[in-house]
Amino acid sequence: MGQSTLQKMEKMDRRWVFLAMAIAVAFPLFFKLGLAPKTTPPVRAFYDYIESLPEGSLVLCSMDYDPGSKAELNPMCLSVLDHLMQRKLRVVVITLWSTAPAMVEGNVNEVCRDKYGRLYGVDYAYLGLKEGREAVMVAMGKSLRRTFPSDFYGTTVDSLPIMNGVENYGQFDVLINVSAGYPGTKEYVQYVTSRFDIPLLSGASAVSVPEYSAYYQSGQLRGLLTGITGAAEYEALINVPGLAITAMDGQTMGHFVIIAFILFGNIVYFMTRRNRGRS
Amino acid sequence: MEFFWLSIAGLATIAVLSFLYNDNPLYKIAEHFFVGIAAGYVVCTQFYNVFLPNLWQPLTSGTDYWLIVPLLLGFSLFTRFTQSLGWVSRWPMSVIIGTYAGLAVTGFASGDMALQIHASLIPVFEPTAVTKFSTNPNVTNFLGIFDNPLFTIGLICVLFYFFFSIEHKGGYRHVALVGTTLLMIGFGAGYGYTVMTRIALLFDRFYFLFVDWLKVAS
């Protein structure tokens, strides 16, 4: 290959990389690849734990993410809620992220009310946001009613039948946290599972997973969903294909482009170095 | 009306993505709108979801007069803006820092340090892994035999890399090198996960543009 061609390749405009990536990621929207995700042990453990709960068990869901992480965690939130409804479990949903309340409310209504026709206040409740991060987590261990005196709509929690007899974490069978970062799974591990007797399942954005995997290995997490891949695996497990499975096609195409550019960049680098050595 | 709002969101998405081509006024407009709207949204959410139900309503209804203490502490934070009374703001700051420091120390010690160390104390050789392989011989079970030895060796090598009391020379250098290699693999995996997150975000935006808004794909 000529010296000038190599020099051109070395100085290739990065916008070609952006364009290639855009085409690759958007391609599956027009031409489906239909790649089936393979279930990994942490996702299977998450699923099996929910399956093991008897009908009517009470589940606390803390949906801690924002619109910035919606792409990864919204499909996860929807599929987890779907599974809980399939299993006829009672669900209390909260959030500790100030940009999440409206987004989470939409998901809760979409799945619990519209899809499964469950009764608000009896089968599920949405308590909304509470600011205070770790302090809120610890406070819920003492009194959930004092921490969340009213639900998202301003109704006092005492008037919600699902909250009868609920005082703290002790009355919940499991805590599920969908986490985009701080406060999230790490804080629930540090401040809740180590102090209060409640098992924790986590669904986290892929960025956080290297850190949270240690918690799964140590048994501090009973199950772990990893980003959009975890959401896709979960959708396949509960047999409700959604956005995550579609997104996996784009993900795969994107990875191919990245690998191709890494190889391309290395080949150009070594060829340039060899040519310089000769000259 | 729904299409109108979808179009606003769609145009805002294109405006933000246009930065990839070059910095331009369209991107700047979208950026400023985003910062302003996000700040306003957070203030409103905090006011209606936190200040009113947690503080104002219990105080005004007379159910919890003790809340006057956090109210006063909260307002005293604003004394930072005056020179003569600025010192008052140190009191609420000391409460905040003290509370969170106490929580963080106990949380880290019990949740992270103790349990993670405990989870790392595993037998170097696990006989059940061999039994599992002999009853069901496949690649996964075969590799499972090496889980504990690899984990233990990796842990020691990585810890040794951060042990600076001995110069990393001779045999020690090789141990530290194994630790460095394992750390690099860990960073690589972390970076891979980060890329995965970014691609998911990009796909979500394309899904919104082509499926939700323009309806040219499914």
Short mmCIF file of C-alpha atoms in Angstrom, two decimals:
data_model
loop_
_atom_site.label_atom_id
_atom_site.label_comp_id
_atom_site.label_asym_id
_atom_site.label_seq_id
_atom_site.Cartn_x
_atom_site.Cartn_y
_atom_site.Cartn_z
CA MET A 1 0.00 0.00 0.00
CA GLY A 2 1.33 3.43 -0.94
CA GLN A 3 2.68 5.88 1.59
CA SER A 4 0.10 8.53 0.67
CA THR A 5 -2.84 6.09 1.08
CA LEU A 6 -1.58 5.09 4.50
CA GLN A 7 -1.16 8.73 5.51
CA LYS A 8 -4.73 9.43 4.41
CA MET A 9 -5.98 6.47 6.43
CA GLU A 10 -4.00 7.60 9.47
CA LYS A 11 -5.64 11.00 9.30
CA MET A 12 -9.12 9.72 8.48
CA ASP A 13 -11.85 12.12 9.60
CA ARG A 14 -13.44 10.72 12.75
CA ARG A 15 -16.86 11.62 11.36
CA TRP A 16 -16.58 8.56 9.10
CA VAL A 17 -16.46 6.47 12.25
CA PHE A 18 -19.59 8.22 13.56
CA LEU A 19 -21.37 7.63 10.26
CA ALA A 20 -20.41 3.95 10.15
CA MET A 21 -21.58 3.52 13.72
CA ALA A 22 -24.89 5.31 13.05
CA ILE A 23 -25.62 3.13 10.01
CA ALA A 24 -24.72 -0.06 11.89
CA VAL A 25 -26.83 0.73 14.95
CA ALA A 26 -29.85 1.91 12.92
CA PHE A 27 -29.65 -0.99 10.44
CA PRO A 28 -31.64 -3.50 12.57
CA LEU A 29 -34.56 -1.06 12.79
CA PHE A 30 -35.11 -1.60 9.06
CA PHE A 31 -33.77 -5.16 8.67
CA LYS A 32 -34.32 -7.38 11.69
CA LEU A 33 -31.53 -9.76 12.62
CA GLY A 34 -33.52 -11.59 15.31
CA LEU A 35 -30.54 -12.60 17.44
CA ALA A 36 -31.68 -14.62 20.45
CA PRO A 37 -30.00 -13.74 23.78
CA LYS A 38 -28.52 -16.57 25.84
CA THR A 39 -29.41 -16.56 29.54
CA THR A 40 -26.47 -15.94 31.87
CA PRO A 41 -26.36 -17.24 35.49
CA PRO A 42 -26.96 -13.84 37.24
CA VAL A 43 -30.08 -13.23 35.12
CA ARG A 44 -31.30 -16.77 35.69
CA ALA A 45 -30.78 -16.29 39.44
CA PHE A 46 -32.86 -13.07 39.33
CA TYR A 47 -35.64 -14.84 37.44
CA ASP A 48 -35.58 -17.92 39.66
CA TYR A 49 -35.80 -15.82 42.81
CA ILE A 50 -38.97 -14.11 41.60
CA GLU A 51 -40.37 -17.47 40.50
CA SER A 52 -39.74 -18.90 43.98
CA LEU A 53 -41.90 -16.27 45.70
CA PRO A 54 -45.41 -17.44 46.58
CA GLU A 55 -48.41 -15.62 45.10
CA GLY A 56 -49.28 -12.44 47.01
CA SER A 57 -45.75 -11.84 48.29
CA LEU A 58 -44.91 -8.22 48.90
CA VAL A 59 -42.13 -6.72 46.79
CA LEU A 60 -40.45 -3.34 47.20
CA CYS A 61 -39.13 -1.88 43.94
CA SER A 62 -36.77 1.08 43.96
CA MET A 63 -36.51 2.41 40.42
CA ASP A 64 -33.49 4.68 40.56
CA TYR A 65 -32.66 5.97 37.11
CA ASP A 66 -33.13 9.05 34.96
CA PRO A 67 -33.96 9.83 31.31
CA GLY A 68 -30.23 9.61 30.53
CA SER A 69 -30.21 5.91 31.39
CA LYS A 70 -33.75 5.23 30.17
CA ALA A 71 -32.48 3.42 27.08
CA GLU A 72 -30.98 0.64 29.18
CA LEU A 73 -33.10 0.59 32.28
CA ASN A 74 -36.62 1.32 31.09
CA PRO A 75 -36.93 -2.03 29.27
CA MET A 76 -35.56 -3.65 32.42
CA CYS A 77 -38.06 -1.83 34.63
CA LEU A 78 -40.95 -2.84 32.35
CA SER A 79 -39.97 -6.49 32.11
CA VAL A 80 -39.37 -6.84 35.86
CA LEU A 81 -42.77 -5.27 36.62
CA ASP A 82 -44.32 -7.56 34.01
CA HIS A 83 -42.84 -10.63 35.67
CA LEU A 84 -44.04 -9.49 39.10
CA MET A 85 -47.56 -9.07 37.72
CA GLN A 86 -47.41 -12.44 35.95
CA ARG A 87 -46.54 -14.03 39.29
CA LYS A 88 -49.42 -12.11 40.99
CA LEU A 89 -47.13 -10.47 43.52
CA ARG A 90 -48.00 -7.23 45.31
CA VAL A 91 -45.68 -4.38 44.43
CA VAL A 92 -44.76 -1.12 46.15
CA VAL A 93 -42.69 1.14 43.91
CA ILE A 94 -40.51 4.04 45.03
CA THR A 95 -37.71 6.12 43.52
CA LEU A 96 -34.79 8.05 44.99
CA TRP A 97 -33.92 9.93 41.79
CA SER A 98 -35.57 13.30 41.37
CA THR A 99 -35.79 12.99 37.56
CA ALA A 100 -37.48 9.58 37.70
CA PRO A 101 -40.99 10.03 39.20
CA ALA A 102 -43.02 10.76 36.06
CA MET A 103 -41.12 8.19 34.00
CA VAL A 104 -41.59 5.44 36.58
CA GLU A 105 -45.25 6.33 37.04
CA GLY A 106 -45.79 5.78 33.32
CA ASN A 107 -44.21 2.32 33.54
CA VAL A 108 -46.18 1.31 36.62
CA ASN A 109 -49.47 2.35 35.04
CA GLU A 110 -48.62 0.78 31.70
CA VAL A 111 -47.89 -2.63 33.19
CA CYS A 112 -49.87 -2.94 36.44
CA ARG A 113 -53.02 -1.02 35.50
CA ASP A 114 -53.32 -1.14 31.70
CA LYS A 115 -51.81 -4.52 30.83
CA TYR A 116 -52.78 -6.61 33.87
CA GLY A 117 -55.76 -4.62 35.19
CA ARG A 118 -54.52 -4.66 38.78
CA LEU A 119 -56.11 -2.48 41.43
CA TYR A 120 -54.19 0.55 42.68
CA GLY A 121 -53.64 0.54 46.42
CA VAL A 122 -54.49 -3.17 46.70
CA ASP A 123 -52.21 -4.96 44.24
CA TYR A 124 -49.71 -2.20 43.68
CA ALA A 125 -48.83 1.29 44.86
CA TYR A 126 -46.50 4.01 43.70
CA LEU A 127 -45.07 6.11 46.52
CA GLY A 128 -43.02 8.37 44.26
CA LEU A 129 -39.85 10.22 45.14
CA LYS A 130 -38.12 10.80 48.43
CA GLU A 131 -35.00 12.92 48.48
CA GLY A 132 -32.25 12.07 50.94
CA ARG A 133 -30.39 9.16 49.31
CA GLU A 134 -28.71 6.91 51.89
CA ALA A 135 -30.60 8.61 54.71
CA VAL A 136 -33.89 7.57 53.08
CA MET A 137 -32.68 3.98 52.70
CA VAL A 138 -31.83 3.79 56.38
CA ALA A 139 -35.01 5.63 57.40
CA MET A 140 -37.16 3.08 55.54
CA GLY A 141 -35.61 0.41 57.75
CA LYS A 142 -37.09 2.15 60.76
CA SER A 143 -40.40 3.35 59.38
CA LEU A 144 -41.51 3.31 55.79
CA ARG A 145 -44.69 5.17 56.71
CA ARG A 146 -42.82 8.10 58.19
CA THR A 147 -40.41 8.16 55.26
CA PHE A 148 -43.23 8.04 52.71
CA PRO A 149 -46.26 9.55 54.49
CA SER A 150 -48.14 9.86 51.20
CA ASP A 151 -48.01 8.25 47.78
CA PHE A 152 -47.17 9.89 44.45
CA TYR A 153 -50.73 11.23 44.14
CA GLY A 154 -50.87 12.72 47.64
CA THR A 155 -52.96 9.94 49.21
CA THR A 156 -51.83 9.01 52.71
CA VAL A 157 -50.19 5.59 52.78
CA ASP A 158 -52.35 4.60 55.77
CA SER A 159 -55.36 4.59 53.46
CA LEU A 160 -53.74 2.16 51.00
CA PRO A 161 -54.75 -1.47 51.77
CA ILE A 162 -51.45 -2.79 50.38
CA MET A 163 -49.64 -0.93 53.15
CA ASN A 164 -51.63 -2.60 55.96
CA GLY A 165 -49.17 -4.00 58.45
CA VAL A 166 -46.19 -2.61 56.57
CA GLU A 167 -43.82 -0.81 58.87
CA ASN A 168 -40.33 -1.31 57.42
CA TYR A 169 -38.25 -3.65 55.23
CA GLY A 170 -39.21 -6.56 57.47
CA GLN A 171 -42.61 -6.98 55.82
CA PHE A 172 -41.21 -7.20 52.27
CA ASP A 173 -40.12 -10.49 50.75
CA VAL A 174 -37.58 -8.96 48.43
CA LEU A 175 -36.16 -5.60 47.40
CA ILE A 176 -35.60 -4.98 43.69
CA ASN A 177 -33.42 -2.08 42.67
CA VAL A 178 -33.12 -0.84 39.09
CA SER A 179 -30.06 1.35 39.37
CA ALA A 180 -28.28 3.84 37.13
CA GLY A 181 -25.69 4.86 39.72
CA TYR A 182 -25.76 6.91 42.91
CA PRO A 183 -27.87 6.36 44.92
CA GLY A 184 -28.54 2.82 43.84
CA THR A 185 -27.47 -0.77 44.26
CA LYS A 186 -24.12 -0.02 45.92
CA GLU A 187 -25.84 2.06 48.60
CA TYR A 188 -28.61 -0.52 49.09
CA VAL A 189 -25.90 -3.15 49.64
CA GLN A 190 -24.01 -0.96 52.08
CA TYR A 191 -26.88 0.50 54.07
CA VAL A 192 -29.78 -1.94 53.73
CA THR A 193 -28.84 -5.58 53.10
CA SER A 194 -26.03 -5.43 55.65
CA ARG A 195 -28.33 -4.02 58.35
CA PHE A 196 -31.82 -5.23 57.59
CA ASP A 197 -32.87 -8.73 56.73
CA ILE A 198 -34.05 -8.29 53.14
CA PRO A 199 -32.72 -10.00 50.00
CA LEU A 200 -31.72 -7.68 47.16
CA LEU A 201 -32.04 -8.17 43.40
CA SER A 202 -30.45 -5.62 41.12
CA GLY A 203 -30.79 -4.48 37.54
CA ALA A 204 -28.06 -2.03 36.66
CA SER A 205 -26.70 -0.08 33.74
CA ALA A 206 -23.79 -1.89 32.11
CA VAL A 207 -21.29 0.73 33.31
CA SER A 208 -21.91 -0.27 36.94
CA VAL A 209 -21.79 -4.01 36.43
CA PRO A 210 -18.05 -4.67 36.95
CA GLU A 211 -18.49 -3.19 40.43
CA TYR A 212 -21.78 -4.96 41.20
CA SER A 213 -20.58 -8.35 39.98
CA ALA A 214 -18.49 -8.61 43.15
CA TYR A 215 -21.69 -8.23 45.19
CA TYR A 216 -23.34 -10.98 43.18
CA GLN A 217 -20.37 -13.31 43.65
CA SER A 218 -20.34 -12.68 47.39
CA GLY A 219 -24.08 -13.40 47.65
CA GLN A 220 -24.99 -9.84 48.67
CA LEU A 221 -27.06 -9.69 45.50
CA ARG A 222 -29.33 -12.65 44.74
CA GLY A 223 -29.54 -11.81 41.04
CA LEU A 224 -28.16 -9.23 38.63
CA LEU A 225 -29.40 -7.90 35.29
CA THR A 226 -26.64 -6.36 33.19
CA GLY A 227 -27.66 -3.36 31.10
CA ILE A 228 -29.55 -3.85 27.89
CA THR A 229 -28.20 -7.41 27.54
CA GLY A 230 -29.64 -8.37 30.90
CA ALA A 231 -32.95 -6.76 29.99
CA ALA A 232 -33.04 -8.69 26.70
CA GLU A 233 -32.29 -11.96 28.48
CA TYR A 234 -35.04 -11.23 30.97
CA GLU A 235 -37.55 -10.38 28.25
CA ALA A 236 -36.76 -13.72 26.62
CA LEU A 237 -37.11 -15.57 29.95
CA ILE A 238 -40.54 -14.13 30.75
CA ASN A 239 -41.54 -14.51 27.11
CA VAL A 240 -42.47 -10.86 26.64
CA PRO A 241 -40.23 -9.62 23.83
CA GLY A 242 -39.75 -5.87 23.99
CA LEU A 243 -37.39 -3.08 23.13
CA ALA A 244 -34.35 -4.72 24.75
CA ILE A 245 -34.39 -7.72 22.41
CA THR A 246 -34.67 -5.38 19.40
CA ALA A 247 -31.87 -3.23 20.82
CA MET A 248 -29.55 -6.25 21.01
CA ASP A 249 -29.43 -6.35 17.20
CA GLY A 250 -28.21 -2.74 17.15
CA GLN A 251 -25.81 -3.55 19.95
CA THR A 252 -24.30 -6.45 18.03
CA MET A 253 -23.92 -4.40 14.85
CA GLY A 254 -22.31 -1.58 16.83
CA HIS A 255 -19.83 -3.98 18.39
CA PHE A 256 -18.89 -5.33 14.96
CA VAL A 257 -18.12 -1.80 13.77
CA ILE A 258 -15.98 -1.08 16.83
CA ILE A 259 -14.02 -4.33 16.40
CA ALA A 260 -13.58 -3.57 12.69
CA PHE A 261 -12.23 -0.09 13.42
CA ILE A 262 -9.88 -1.37 16.14
CA LEU A 263 -8.47 -3.93 13.69
CA PHE A 264 -8.32 -1.32 10.91
CA GLY A 265 -6.53 1.19 13.13
CA ASN A 266 -3.97 -1.41 14.24
CA ILE A 267 -3.30 -2.64 10.71
CA VAL A 268 -2.76 0.94 9.49
CA TYR A 269 -0.51 1.67 12.47
CA PHE A 270 1.72 -1.36 11.94
CA MET A 271 1.91 -0.88 8.18
CA THR A 272 2.88 2.77 8.66
CA ARG A 273 5.54 1.79 11.17
CA ARG A 274 6.93 -0.87 8.84
CA ASN A 275 7.05 1.59 5.93
CA ARG A 276 8.81 4.19 8.08
CA GLY A 277 11.35 1.56 9.16
CA ARG A 278 12.12 0.71 5.53
CA SER A 279 12.55 4.33 4.54
CA MET B 1 -50.91 17.59 19.38
CA GLU B 2 -48.91 14.47 20.28
CA PHE B 3 -47.06 14.67 16.96
CA PHE B 4 -46.16 18.29 17.75
CA TRP B 5 -44.42 17.33 21.01
CA LEU B 6 -42.81 14.32 19.37
CA SER B 7 -41.48 16.66 16.69
CA ILE B 8 -40.02 18.99 19.34
CA ALA B 9 -38.25 16.03 20.93
CA GLY B 10 -37.16 14.74 17.52
CA LEU B 11 -35.72 18.08 16.46
CA ALA B 12 -33.98 18.47 19.82
CA THR B 13 -32.41 15.02 19.34
CA ILE B 14 -31.16 15.96 15.87
CA ALA B 15 -29.86 19.27 17.21
CA VAL B 16 -27.84 17.48 19.90
CA LEU B 17 -26.55 14.82 17.50
CA SER B 18 -25.50 17.57 15.06
CA PHE B 19 -22.55 18.25 17.38
CA LEU B 20 -20.94 15.07 16.01
CA TYR B 21 -20.58 16.83 12.66
CA ASN B 22 -19.41 20.11 14.09
CA ASP B 23 -20.13 22.60 16.86
CA ASN B 24 -23.03 24.75 15.65
CA PRO B 25 -25.69 27.24 16.90
CA LEU B 26 -28.43 24.58 16.72
CA TYR B 27 -26.53 22.44 19.20
CA LYS B 28 -25.92 25.44 21.47
CA ILE B 29 -29.65 26.27 21.51
CA ALA B 30 -30.55 22.67 22.41
CA GLU B 31 -27.87 22.60 25.10
CA HIS B 32 -29.10 25.80 26.74
CA PHE B 33 -32.71 24.65 26.58
CA PHE B 34 -31.75 21.35 28.18
CA VAL B 35 -29.83 22.91 31.06
CA GLY B 36 -32.60 25.43 31.78
CA ILE B 37 -35.46 22.93 31.60
CA ALA B 38 -33.56 20.31 33.64
CA ALA B 39 -32.81 22.85 36.39
CA GLY B 40 -36.42 24.04 36.47
CA TYR B 41 -37.70 20.47 36.51
CA VAL B 42 -35.51 19.48 39.46
CA VAL B 43 -36.55 22.57 41.47
CA CYS B 44 -40.26 21.88 40.87
CA THR B 45 -39.90 18.17 41.65
CA GLN B 46 -38.05 18.89 44.88
CA PHE B 47 -40.60 21.49 45.93
CA TYR B 48 -43.74 19.44 45.27
CA ASN B 49 -42.37 15.95 46.08
CA VAL B 50 -40.10 16.76 49.00
CA PHE B 51 -40.55 20.19 50.57
CA LEU B 52 -44.36 20.22 50.67
CA PRO B 53 -45.15 16.62 51.77
CA ASN B 54 -42.11 16.12 54.04
CA LEU B 55 -41.83 19.47 55.74
CA TRP B 56 -44.48 22.06 55.03
CA GLN B 57 -47.63 19.93 55.28
CA PRO B 58 -46.69 18.11 58.54
CA LEU B 59 -45.66 21.46 60.05
CA THR B 60 -48.75 23.40 59.05
CA SER B 61 -51.11 20.56 59.98
CA GLY B 62 -49.47 20.40 63.41
CA THR B 63 -48.57 16.71 63.21
CA ASP B 64 -44.84 17.14 63.74
CA TYR B 65 -43.51 20.35 65.29
CA TRP B 66 -39.98 18.90 65.53
CA LEU B 67 -39.65 19.58 61.82
CA ILE B 68 -39.05 23.22 62.73
CA VAL B 69 -35.44 22.17 63.47
CA PRO B 70 -34.59 20.96 59.93
CA LEU B 71 -36.53 23.94 58.56
CA LEU B 72 -34.35 26.40 60.47
CA LEU B 73 -31.19 24.45 59.63
CA GLY B 74 -32.20 24.42 55.97
CA PHE B 75 -32.84 28.15 55.84
CA SER B 76 -29.63 28.92 57.71
CA LEU B 77 -27.71 27.43 54.74
CA PHE B 78 -28.66 30.58 52.84
CA THR B 79 -26.71 32.76 55.30
CA ARG B 80 -23.64 31.86 53.24
CA PHE B 81 -24.64 34.71 50.96
CA THR B 82 -24.03 37.31 53.69
CA GLN B 83 -20.61 38.15 55.08
CA SER B 84 -21.69 38.93 58.64
CA LEU B 85 -23.88 35.82 59.13
CA GLY B 86 -22.02 33.40 56.88
CA TRP B 87 -20.70 31.44 59.86
CA VAL B 88 -24.23 30.28 60.72
CA SER B 89 -24.28 28.08 57.60
CA ARG B 90 -21.54 25.94 59.15
CA TRP B 91 -24.05 24.49 61.60
CA PRO B 92 -26.31 22.81 59.04
CA MET B 93 -23.22 21.84 57.02
CA SER B 94 -21.77 20.12 60.09
CA VAL B 95 -25.04 18.19 60.56
CA ILE B 96 -25.07 17.12 56.90
CA ILE B 97 -21.39 16.13 56.82
CA GLY B 98 -21.54 14.40 60.20
CA THR B 99 -24.62 12.39 59.27
CA TYR B 100 -23.31 11.29 55.90
CA ALA B 101 -19.82 10.56 57.21
CA GLY B 102 -21.29 8.36 59.93
CA LEU B 103 -23.51 6.57 57.46
CA ALA B 104 -20.70 6.11 54.95
CA VAL B 105 -18.22 4.68 57.45
CA THR B 106 -20.61 2.12 58.89
CA GLY B 107 -22.09 1.34 55.48
CA PHE B 108 -18.70 0.73 53.88
CA ALA B 109 -17.33 -1.22 56.80
CA SER B 110 -20.27 -3.59 57.11
CA GLY B 111 -21.51 -3.74 53.52
CA ASP B 112 -18.33 -3.55 51.50
CA MET B 113 -15.19 -4.30 53.45
CA ALA B 114 -16.17 -7.05 55.89
CA LEU B 115 -18.45 -9.00 53.54
CA GLN B 116 -16.16 -8.68 50.53
CA ILE B 117 -13.15 -9.90 52.52
CA HIS B 118 -15.26 -12.74 53.85
CA ALA B 119 -16.36 -13.65 50.32
CA SER B 120 -12.72 -13.67 49.18
CA LEU B 121 -11.70 -16.26 51.77
CA ILE B 122 -12.43 -19.32 49.67
CA PRO B 123 -10.60 -22.65 49.53
CA VAL B 124 -7.87 -22.60 46.86
CA PHE B 125 -8.99 -26.01 45.69
CA GLU B 126 -12.70 -26.89 45.65
CA PRO B 127 -13.24 -30.70 45.54
CA THR B 128 -16.93 -30.30 44.61
CA ALA B 129 -15.86 -28.71 41.30
CA VAL B 130 -14.06 -31.94 40.38
CA THR B 131 -17.06 -34.01 41.44
CA LYS B 132 -19.30 -31.78 39.31
CA PHE B 133 -17.03 -32.31 36.32
CA SER B 134 -16.83 -36.07 36.80
CA THR B 135 -20.63 -36.40 36.98
CA ASN B 136 -21.27 -34.01 34.08
CA PRO B 137 -18.15 -33.66 31.95
CA ASN B 138 -18.37 -30.55 29.79
CA VAL B 139 -16.21 -27.50 29.09
CA THR B 140 -17.97 -25.23 31.61
CA ASN B 141 -17.57 -27.72 34.44
CA PHE B 142 -13.96 -28.38 33.47
CA LEU B 143 -13.14 -24.67 33.58
CA GLY B 144 -15.02 -24.46 36.89
CA ILE B 145 -12.22 -26.52 38.49
CA PHE B 146 -9.86 -23.59 37.94
CA ASP B 147 -12.23 -20.91 39.32
CA ASN B 148 -10.95 -20.87 42.90
CA PRO B 149 -7.21 -21.22 42.12
CA LEU B 150 -7.40 -18.44 39.51
CA PHE B 151 -9.39 -16.21 41.84
CA THR B 152 -6.93 -16.68 44.70
CA ILE B 153 -3.82 -16.19 42.55
CA GLY B 154 -5.39 -13.14 40.88
CA LEU B 155 -6.36 -11.59 44.20
CA ILE B 156 -2.86 -12.05 45.65
CA CYS B 157 -1.15 -10.69 42.51
CA VAL B 158 -3.39 -7.60 42.30
CA LEU B 159 -2.96 -6.87 46.01
CA PHE B 160 0.80 -7.30 45.61
CA TYR B 161 0.83 -4.75 42.79
CA PHE B 162 -0.39 -2.15 45.31
CA PHE B 163 2.18 -3.27 47.90
CA PHE B 164 4.98 -0.75 47.60
CA SER B 165 7.11 -1.66 50.64
CA ILE B 166 9.03 -4.16 48.51
CA GLU B 167 10.67 -3.08 45.27
CA HIS B 168 9.09 -4.87 42.31
CA LYS B 169 12.28 -6.53 41.10
CA GLY B 170 13.22 -10.10 40.18
CA GLY B 171 10.48 -12.61 41.06
CA TYR B 172 8.35 -9.89 42.65
CA ARG B 173 8.25 -8.08 39.31
CA HIS B 174 6.54 -11.07 37.69
CA VAL B 175 3.94 -11.25 40.45
CA ALA B 176 3.22 -7.53 40.06
CA LEU B 177 3.10 -7.97 36.28
CA VAL B 178 0.40 -10.63 36.60
CA GLY B 179 -1.49 -8.22 38.88
CA THR B 180 -1.14 -5.40 36.31
CA THR B 181 -2.33 -7.70 33.52
CA LEU B 182 -5.39 -8.72 35.50
CA LEU B 183 -6.14 -5.08 36.30
CA MET B 184 -5.88 -4.23 32.58
CA ILE B 185 -8.32 -7.04 31.76
CA GLY B 186 -10.66 -5.62 34.41
CA PHE B 187 -10.38 -2.10 32.98
CA GLY B 188 -10.95 -3.49 29.49
CA ALA B 189 -14.11 -5.24 30.62
CA GLY B 190 -15.24 -2.04 32.33
CA TYR B 191 -14.63 -0.04 29.18
CA GLY B 192 -16.49 -2.64 27.12
CA TYR B 193 -19.51 -2.28 29.40
CA THR B 194 -19.31 1.50 29.04
CA VAL B 195 -19.35 1.19 25.25
CA MET B 196 -22.35 -1.11 25.56
CA THR B 197 -24.22 1.53 27.54
CA ARG B 198 -23.43 4.22 24.95
CA ILE B 199 -24.58 2.06 22.04
CA ALA B 200 -27.82 1.36 23.91
CA LEU B 201 -28.37 5.12 24.26
CA LEU B 202 -27.72 5.63 20.54
CA PHE B 203 -30.08 2.84 19.59
CA ASP B 204 -32.77 4.30 21.85
CA ARG B 205 -32.48 7.68 20.09
CA PHE B 206 -32.66 6.06 16.64
CA TYR B 207 -35.66 4.04 17.79
CA PHE B 208 -37.33 7.26 18.88
CA LEU B 209 -36.49 9.07 15.61
CA PHE B 210 -37.38 6.33 13.14
CA VAL B 211 -40.11 4.39 14.97
CA ASP B 212 -41.86 6.72 17.45
CA TRP B 213 -41.55 9.97 15.51
CA LEU B 214 -41.13 9.40 11.77
CA LYS B 215 -42.70 5.93 11.79
CA VAL B 216 -40.51 4.75 8.91
CA ALA B 217 -39.28 1.62 10.72
CA SER B 218 -40.70 -0.90 13.16
#
